[in-house]
Short mmCIF file of C-alpha atoms and ligand atoms in Angstrom, two decimals:
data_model
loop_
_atom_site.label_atom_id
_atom_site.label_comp_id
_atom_site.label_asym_id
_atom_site.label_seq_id
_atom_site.Cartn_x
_atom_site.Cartn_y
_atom_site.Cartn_z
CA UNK A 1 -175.03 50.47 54.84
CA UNK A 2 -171.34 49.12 55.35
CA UNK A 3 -170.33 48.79 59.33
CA UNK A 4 -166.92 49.58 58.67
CA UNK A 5 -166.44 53.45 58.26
CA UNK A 6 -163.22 55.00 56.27
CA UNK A 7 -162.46 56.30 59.91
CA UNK A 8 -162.79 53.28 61.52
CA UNK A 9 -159.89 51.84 59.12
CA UNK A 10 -157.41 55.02 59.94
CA UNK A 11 -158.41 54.22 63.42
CA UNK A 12 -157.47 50.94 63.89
CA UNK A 13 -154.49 51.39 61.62
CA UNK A 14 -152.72 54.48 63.12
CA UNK A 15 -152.95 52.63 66.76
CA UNK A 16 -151.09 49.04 65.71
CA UNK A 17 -148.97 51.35 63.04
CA UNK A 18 -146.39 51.11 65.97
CA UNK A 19 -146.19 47.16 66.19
CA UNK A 20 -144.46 47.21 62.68
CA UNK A 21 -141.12 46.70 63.85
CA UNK A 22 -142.03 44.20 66.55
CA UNK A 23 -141.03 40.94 64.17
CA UNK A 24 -139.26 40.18 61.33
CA UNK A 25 -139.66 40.27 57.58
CA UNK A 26 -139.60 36.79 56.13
CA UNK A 27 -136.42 35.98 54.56
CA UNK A 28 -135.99 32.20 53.46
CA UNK A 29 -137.41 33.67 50.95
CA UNK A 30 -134.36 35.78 49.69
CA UNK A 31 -136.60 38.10 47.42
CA UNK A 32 -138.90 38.68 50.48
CA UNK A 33 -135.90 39.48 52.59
CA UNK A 34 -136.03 43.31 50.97
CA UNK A 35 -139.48 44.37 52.39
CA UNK A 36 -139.89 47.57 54.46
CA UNK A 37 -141.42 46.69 57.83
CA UNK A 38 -143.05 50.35 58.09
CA UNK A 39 -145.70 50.20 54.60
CA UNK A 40 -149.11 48.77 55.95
CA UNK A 41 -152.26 48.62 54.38
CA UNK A 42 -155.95 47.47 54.76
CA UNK A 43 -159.14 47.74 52.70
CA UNK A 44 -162.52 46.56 53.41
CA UNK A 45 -164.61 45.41 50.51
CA UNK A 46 -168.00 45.31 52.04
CA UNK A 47 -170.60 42.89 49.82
CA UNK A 48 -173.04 46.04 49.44
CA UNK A 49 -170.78 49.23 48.76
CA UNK A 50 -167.61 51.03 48.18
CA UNK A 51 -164.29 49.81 48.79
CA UNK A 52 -162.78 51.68 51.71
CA UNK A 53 -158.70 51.87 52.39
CA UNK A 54 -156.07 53.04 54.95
CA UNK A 55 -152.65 52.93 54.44
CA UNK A 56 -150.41 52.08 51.07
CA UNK A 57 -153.27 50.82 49.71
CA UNK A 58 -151.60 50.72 46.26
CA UNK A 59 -148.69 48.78 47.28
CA UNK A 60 -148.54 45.24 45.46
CA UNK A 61 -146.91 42.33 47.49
CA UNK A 62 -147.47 38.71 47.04
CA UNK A 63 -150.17 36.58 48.26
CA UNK A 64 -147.72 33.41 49.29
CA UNK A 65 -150.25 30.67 51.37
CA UNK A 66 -153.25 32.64 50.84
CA UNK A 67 -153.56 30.96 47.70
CA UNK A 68 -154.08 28.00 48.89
CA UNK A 69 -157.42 28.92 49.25
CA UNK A 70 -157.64 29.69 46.05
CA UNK A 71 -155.90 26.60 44.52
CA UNK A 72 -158.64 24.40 47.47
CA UNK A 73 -161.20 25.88 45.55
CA UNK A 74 -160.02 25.29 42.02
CA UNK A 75 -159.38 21.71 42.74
CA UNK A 76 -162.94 20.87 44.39
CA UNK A 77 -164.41 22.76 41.34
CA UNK A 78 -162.33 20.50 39.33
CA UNK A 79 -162.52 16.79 40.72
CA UNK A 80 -165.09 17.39 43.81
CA UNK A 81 -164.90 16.26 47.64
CA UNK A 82 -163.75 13.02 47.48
CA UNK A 83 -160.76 13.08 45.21
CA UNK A 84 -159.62 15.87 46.73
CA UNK A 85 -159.51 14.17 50.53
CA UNK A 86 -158.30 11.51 49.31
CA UNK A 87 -154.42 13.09 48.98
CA UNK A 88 -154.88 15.79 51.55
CA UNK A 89 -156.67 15.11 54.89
CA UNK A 90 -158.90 17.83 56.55
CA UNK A 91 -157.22 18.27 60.69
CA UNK A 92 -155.79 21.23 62.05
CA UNK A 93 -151.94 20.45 63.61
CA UNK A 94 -149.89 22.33 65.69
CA UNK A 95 -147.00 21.64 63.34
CA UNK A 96 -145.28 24.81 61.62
CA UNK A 97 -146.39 25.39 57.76
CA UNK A 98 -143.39 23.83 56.45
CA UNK A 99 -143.22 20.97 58.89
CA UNK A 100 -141.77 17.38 57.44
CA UNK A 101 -142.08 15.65 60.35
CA UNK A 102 -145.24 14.41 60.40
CA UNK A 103 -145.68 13.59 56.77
CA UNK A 104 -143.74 10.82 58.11
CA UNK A 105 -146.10 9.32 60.79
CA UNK A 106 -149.49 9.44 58.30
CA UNK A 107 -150.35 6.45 56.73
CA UNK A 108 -149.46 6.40 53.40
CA UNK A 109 -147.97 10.32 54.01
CA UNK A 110 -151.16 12.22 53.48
CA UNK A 111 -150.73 15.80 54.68
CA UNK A 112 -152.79 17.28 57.48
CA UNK A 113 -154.66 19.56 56.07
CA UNK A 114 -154.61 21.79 52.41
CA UNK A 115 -153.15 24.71 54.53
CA UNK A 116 -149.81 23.85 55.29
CA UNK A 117 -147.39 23.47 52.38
CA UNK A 118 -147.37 20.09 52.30
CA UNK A 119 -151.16 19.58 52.05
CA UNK A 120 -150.67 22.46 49.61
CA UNK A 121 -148.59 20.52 47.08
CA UNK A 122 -150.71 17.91 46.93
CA UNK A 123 -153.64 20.16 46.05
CA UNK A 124 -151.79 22.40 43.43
CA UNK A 125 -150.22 18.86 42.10
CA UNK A 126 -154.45 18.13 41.13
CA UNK A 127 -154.79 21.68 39.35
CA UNK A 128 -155.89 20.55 35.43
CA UNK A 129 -153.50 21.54 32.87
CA UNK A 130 -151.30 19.54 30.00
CA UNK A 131 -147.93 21.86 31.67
CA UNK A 132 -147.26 23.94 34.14
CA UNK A 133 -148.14 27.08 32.09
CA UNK A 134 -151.29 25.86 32.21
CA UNK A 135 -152.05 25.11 35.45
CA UNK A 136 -150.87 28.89 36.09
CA UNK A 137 -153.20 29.97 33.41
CA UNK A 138 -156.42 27.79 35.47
CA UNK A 139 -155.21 29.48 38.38
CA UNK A 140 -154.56 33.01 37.31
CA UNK A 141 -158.38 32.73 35.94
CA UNK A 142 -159.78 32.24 38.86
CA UNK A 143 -157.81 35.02 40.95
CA UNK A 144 -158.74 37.45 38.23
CA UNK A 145 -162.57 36.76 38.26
CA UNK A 146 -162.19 36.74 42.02
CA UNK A 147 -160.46 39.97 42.43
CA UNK A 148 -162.41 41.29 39.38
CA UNK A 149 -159.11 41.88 37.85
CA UNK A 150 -157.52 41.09 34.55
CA UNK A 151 -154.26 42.93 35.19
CA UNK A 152 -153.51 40.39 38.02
CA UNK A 153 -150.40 38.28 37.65
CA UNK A 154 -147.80 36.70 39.01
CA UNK A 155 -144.00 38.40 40.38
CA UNK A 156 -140.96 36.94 38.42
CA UNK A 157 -138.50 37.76 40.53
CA UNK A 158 -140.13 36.61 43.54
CA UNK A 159 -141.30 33.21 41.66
CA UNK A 160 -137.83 32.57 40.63
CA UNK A 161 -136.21 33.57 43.83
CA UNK A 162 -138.53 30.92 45.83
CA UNK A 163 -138.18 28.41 42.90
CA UNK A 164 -134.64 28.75 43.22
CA UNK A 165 -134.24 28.09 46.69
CA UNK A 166 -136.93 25.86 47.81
CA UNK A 167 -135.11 22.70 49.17
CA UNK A 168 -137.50 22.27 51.93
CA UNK A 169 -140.82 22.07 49.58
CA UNK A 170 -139.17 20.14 46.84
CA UNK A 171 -138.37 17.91 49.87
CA UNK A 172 -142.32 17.63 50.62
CA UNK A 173 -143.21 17.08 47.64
CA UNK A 174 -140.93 14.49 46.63
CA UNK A 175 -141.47 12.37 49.48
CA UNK A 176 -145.41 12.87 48.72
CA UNK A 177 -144.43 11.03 45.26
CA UNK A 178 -142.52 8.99 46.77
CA UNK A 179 -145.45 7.97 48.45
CA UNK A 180 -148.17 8.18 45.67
CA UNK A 181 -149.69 11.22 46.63
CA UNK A 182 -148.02 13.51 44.48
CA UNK A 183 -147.75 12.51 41.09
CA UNK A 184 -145.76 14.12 37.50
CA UNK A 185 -143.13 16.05 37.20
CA UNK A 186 -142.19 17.55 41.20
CA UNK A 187 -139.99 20.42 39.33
CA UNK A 188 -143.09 21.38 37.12
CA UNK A 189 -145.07 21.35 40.18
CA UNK A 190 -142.51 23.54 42.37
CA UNK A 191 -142.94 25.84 39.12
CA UNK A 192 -147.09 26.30 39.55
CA UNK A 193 -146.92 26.40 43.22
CA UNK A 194 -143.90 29.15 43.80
CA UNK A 195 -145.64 31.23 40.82
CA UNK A 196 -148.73 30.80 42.72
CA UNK A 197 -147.46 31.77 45.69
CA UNK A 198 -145.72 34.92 43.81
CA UNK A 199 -149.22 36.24 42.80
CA UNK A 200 -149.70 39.96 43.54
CA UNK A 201 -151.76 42.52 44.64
CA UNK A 202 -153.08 45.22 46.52
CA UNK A 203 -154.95 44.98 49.88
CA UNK A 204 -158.34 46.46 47.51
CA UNK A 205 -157.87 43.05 45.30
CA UNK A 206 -157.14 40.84 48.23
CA UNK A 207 -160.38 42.69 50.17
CA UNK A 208 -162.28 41.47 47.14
CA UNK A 209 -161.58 37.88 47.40
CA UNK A 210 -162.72 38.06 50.79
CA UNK A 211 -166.26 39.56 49.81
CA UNK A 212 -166.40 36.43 47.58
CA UNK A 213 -166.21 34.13 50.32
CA UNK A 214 -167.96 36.36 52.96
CA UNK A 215 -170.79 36.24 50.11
CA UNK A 216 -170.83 32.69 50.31
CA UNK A 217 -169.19 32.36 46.76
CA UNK A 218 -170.91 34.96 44.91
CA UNK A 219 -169.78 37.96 43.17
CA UNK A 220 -170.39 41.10 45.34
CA UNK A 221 -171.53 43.46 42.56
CA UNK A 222 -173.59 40.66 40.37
CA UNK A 223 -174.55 37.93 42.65
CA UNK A 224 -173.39 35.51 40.19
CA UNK A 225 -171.60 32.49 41.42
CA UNK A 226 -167.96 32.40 41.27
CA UNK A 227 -167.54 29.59 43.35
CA UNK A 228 -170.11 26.65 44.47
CA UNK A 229 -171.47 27.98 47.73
CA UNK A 230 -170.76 24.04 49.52
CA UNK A 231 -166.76 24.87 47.65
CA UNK A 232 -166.68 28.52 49.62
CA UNK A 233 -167.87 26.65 52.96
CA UNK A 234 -165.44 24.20 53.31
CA UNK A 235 -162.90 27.10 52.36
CA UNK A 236 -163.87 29.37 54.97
CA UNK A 237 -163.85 26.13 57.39
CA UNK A 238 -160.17 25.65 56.82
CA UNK A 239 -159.70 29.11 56.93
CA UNK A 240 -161.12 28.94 60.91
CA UNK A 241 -159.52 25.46 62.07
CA UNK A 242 -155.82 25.62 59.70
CA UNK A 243 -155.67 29.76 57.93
CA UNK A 244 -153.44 31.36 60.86
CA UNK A 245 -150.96 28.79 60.82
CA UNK A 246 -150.46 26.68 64.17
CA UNK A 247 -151.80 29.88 65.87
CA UNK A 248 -154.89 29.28 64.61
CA UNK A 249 -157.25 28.26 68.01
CA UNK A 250 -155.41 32.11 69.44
CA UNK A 251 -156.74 33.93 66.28
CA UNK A 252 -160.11 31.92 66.72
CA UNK A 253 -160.24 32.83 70.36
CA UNK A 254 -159.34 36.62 70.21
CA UNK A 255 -160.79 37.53 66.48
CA UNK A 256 -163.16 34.95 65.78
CA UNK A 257 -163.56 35.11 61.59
CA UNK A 258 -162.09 32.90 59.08
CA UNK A 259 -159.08 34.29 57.59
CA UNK A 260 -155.64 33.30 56.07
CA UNK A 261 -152.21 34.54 56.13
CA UNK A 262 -149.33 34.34 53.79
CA UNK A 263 -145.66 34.93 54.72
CA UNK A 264 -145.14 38.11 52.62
CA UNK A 265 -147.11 39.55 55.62
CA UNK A 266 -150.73 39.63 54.16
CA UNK A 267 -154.24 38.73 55.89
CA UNK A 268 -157.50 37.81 54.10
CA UNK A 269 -160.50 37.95 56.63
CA UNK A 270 -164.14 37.03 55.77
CA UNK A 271 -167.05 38.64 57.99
CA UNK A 272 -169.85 36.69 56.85
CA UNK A 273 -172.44 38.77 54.67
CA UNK A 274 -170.60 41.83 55.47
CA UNK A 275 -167.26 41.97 53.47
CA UNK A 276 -163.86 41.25 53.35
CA UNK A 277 -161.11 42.99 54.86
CA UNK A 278 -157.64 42.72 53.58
CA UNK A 279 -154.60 43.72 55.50
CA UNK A 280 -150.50 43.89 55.04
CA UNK A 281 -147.72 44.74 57.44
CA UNK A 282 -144.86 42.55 56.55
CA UNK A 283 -143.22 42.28 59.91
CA UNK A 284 -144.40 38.44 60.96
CA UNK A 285 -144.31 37.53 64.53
CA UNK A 286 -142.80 33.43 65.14
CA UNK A 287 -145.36 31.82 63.66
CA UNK A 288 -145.44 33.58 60.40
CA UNK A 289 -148.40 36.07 61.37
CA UNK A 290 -148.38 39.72 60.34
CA UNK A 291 -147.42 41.41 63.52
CA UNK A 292 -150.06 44.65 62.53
CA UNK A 293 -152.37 42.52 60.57
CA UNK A 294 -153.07 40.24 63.58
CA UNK A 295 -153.00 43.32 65.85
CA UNK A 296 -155.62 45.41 63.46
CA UNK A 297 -157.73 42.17 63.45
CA UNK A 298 -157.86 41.96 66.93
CA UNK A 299 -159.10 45.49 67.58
CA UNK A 300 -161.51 45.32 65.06
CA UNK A 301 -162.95 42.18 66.37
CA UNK A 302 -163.21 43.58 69.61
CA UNK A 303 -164.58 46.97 68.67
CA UNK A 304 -167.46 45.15 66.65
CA UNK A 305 -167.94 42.35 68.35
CA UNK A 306 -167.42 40.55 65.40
CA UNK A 307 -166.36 36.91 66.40
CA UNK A 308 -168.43 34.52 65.16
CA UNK A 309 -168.44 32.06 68.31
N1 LIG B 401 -144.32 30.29 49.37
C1 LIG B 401 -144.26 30.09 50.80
C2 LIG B 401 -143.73 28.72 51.14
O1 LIG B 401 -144.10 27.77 50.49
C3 LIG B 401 -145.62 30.27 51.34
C4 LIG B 401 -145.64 30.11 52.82
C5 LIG B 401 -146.68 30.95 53.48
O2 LIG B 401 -147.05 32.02 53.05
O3 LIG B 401 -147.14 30.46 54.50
O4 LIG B 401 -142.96 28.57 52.03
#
């Protein structure tokens, strides 16, 4: 029997409906600059039963950092532990996403953690392909078993509008080369990571992902593994310690699951043998957080008493 009920969803979403104009869209991106602050959405995608939704359900936005997690979990499939830790360490920081700074101070400039762009770069820089297309291709694959959707792909527009204007990352990742830890072409890698980022889908895919994880890597309807159950762990670690930004000891304080947010306004959560729950709102308060997202988290945490500490 699920715990969430189709009520429960309307619920929580008609009573933070009224934070959606309490931040601001995200607009260094200039193709994310265009979204309405009033859609929201969330699904849950419990691990035995129906997919339940509130809101625009069928409203398609891009995943931005959430895949991160998904890219984290292609590259430990691919090269394992070690390789992986050795260009991207595994500590939280209180630094912003897109912080330079203290790429600077680690010795030889090894990023904090796979969550934050940097650490990001250097993990989508691993993905195995001969070009870029390819490396899209490994990681479109794995979205689309995730999701348990073929049609899944990535937003042009939205690729190219990032691509076009992303001095900051190119500025990560070259001083990563610069440094050894990223290595190839840094254009062909700004070209898998903003089409990455650009991925899209509804809150009913995203809710799906997070059944994955909360299912310890298995497929919710089969049981087969997607990913290695030790690959999902260490995912859904970083999801607690690094997924809510540098807000992420609040969100672990007052929600309590392991969850990760992307700048277009989305939130994946993972309630452990239960489901996932997947919601959008695309006003983000200063940290980058969905303003309702964090909000309907919060109340649903509190109403079931679902924090995992
Ligand atoms: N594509 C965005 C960037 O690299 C993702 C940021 C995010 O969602 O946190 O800035």
């Amino acid at each position: 029997m699920t715990e969430i009920s189709q009520k429960d969803l309307e619920y929580w979403l008609e009573h933070v409906r009224i934070y959606a104009n309490n931040g601001d869209v995200a607009d260094y991106i200039p193709a994310l600059a265009n979204q309405q602050p009033e859609i929201n959405a969330v699904a849950y995608y419990p691990i035995d039963g129906e997919v339940l939704y509130a809101g625009q359900s069928e409203y398609t936005f891009t995943i931005q950092s959430i895949s991160k997690v998904i890219t984290l979990a292609l590259a430990l499939v691919q090269h394992g532990e070690s390789a992986v830790f050795n260009r991207v360490d595994k500590e939280p920081t209180s630094d912003p996403f897109y912080s330079i700074g203290t790429l600077e101070v680690e010795e030889p400039a090894k990023p904090s953690n796979p969550m934050i762009n940097a650490g990001a770069l250097a993990v989508t820089n691993m993905i195995r392909g001969r070009d870029s297309e390819e490396m899209v291709h490994e990681i479109l694959k794995l979205v689309r078993m995730l999701a348990n959707d073929e049609s899944i792909t990535y937003d042009e527009e939205v690729a190219k509008s990032e691509f076009e204007t992303a001095f900051l990352n190119r500025s990560l990742a070259y001083f990563m080369k610069q440094n050894g830890i990223v290595t190839g072409s840094v254009e062909e890698l700004l070209d898998v990571y903003t089409k990455q980022c650009a991925i899209t889908m509804t809150v009913k895919q995203l809710a799906r992902i997070g059944a994955v994880f909360a299912n310890d890597g298995r497929d919710p309807e089969t049981n087969n593994p997607l990913v290695p159950s030790h690959v999902a762990r260490i995912c859904k670690t970083f999801m607690v310690t690094c997924g809510m930004y540098n807000a992420s000891g609040t969100f672990a304080i007052n929600v309590g699951i392991p969850a990760k947010s992307g700048v277009s306004g989305a939130i994946v959560g993972v309630l452990r043998n239960k489901g996932g729950i997947a919601v959008f709102g695309p006003a983000l308060d200063e940290k980058g957080n969905s303003v309702v997202g964090i909000h309907f988290l919060e109340k649903m945490a509190q109403e079931k008493h679902w924090s995992m500490f």
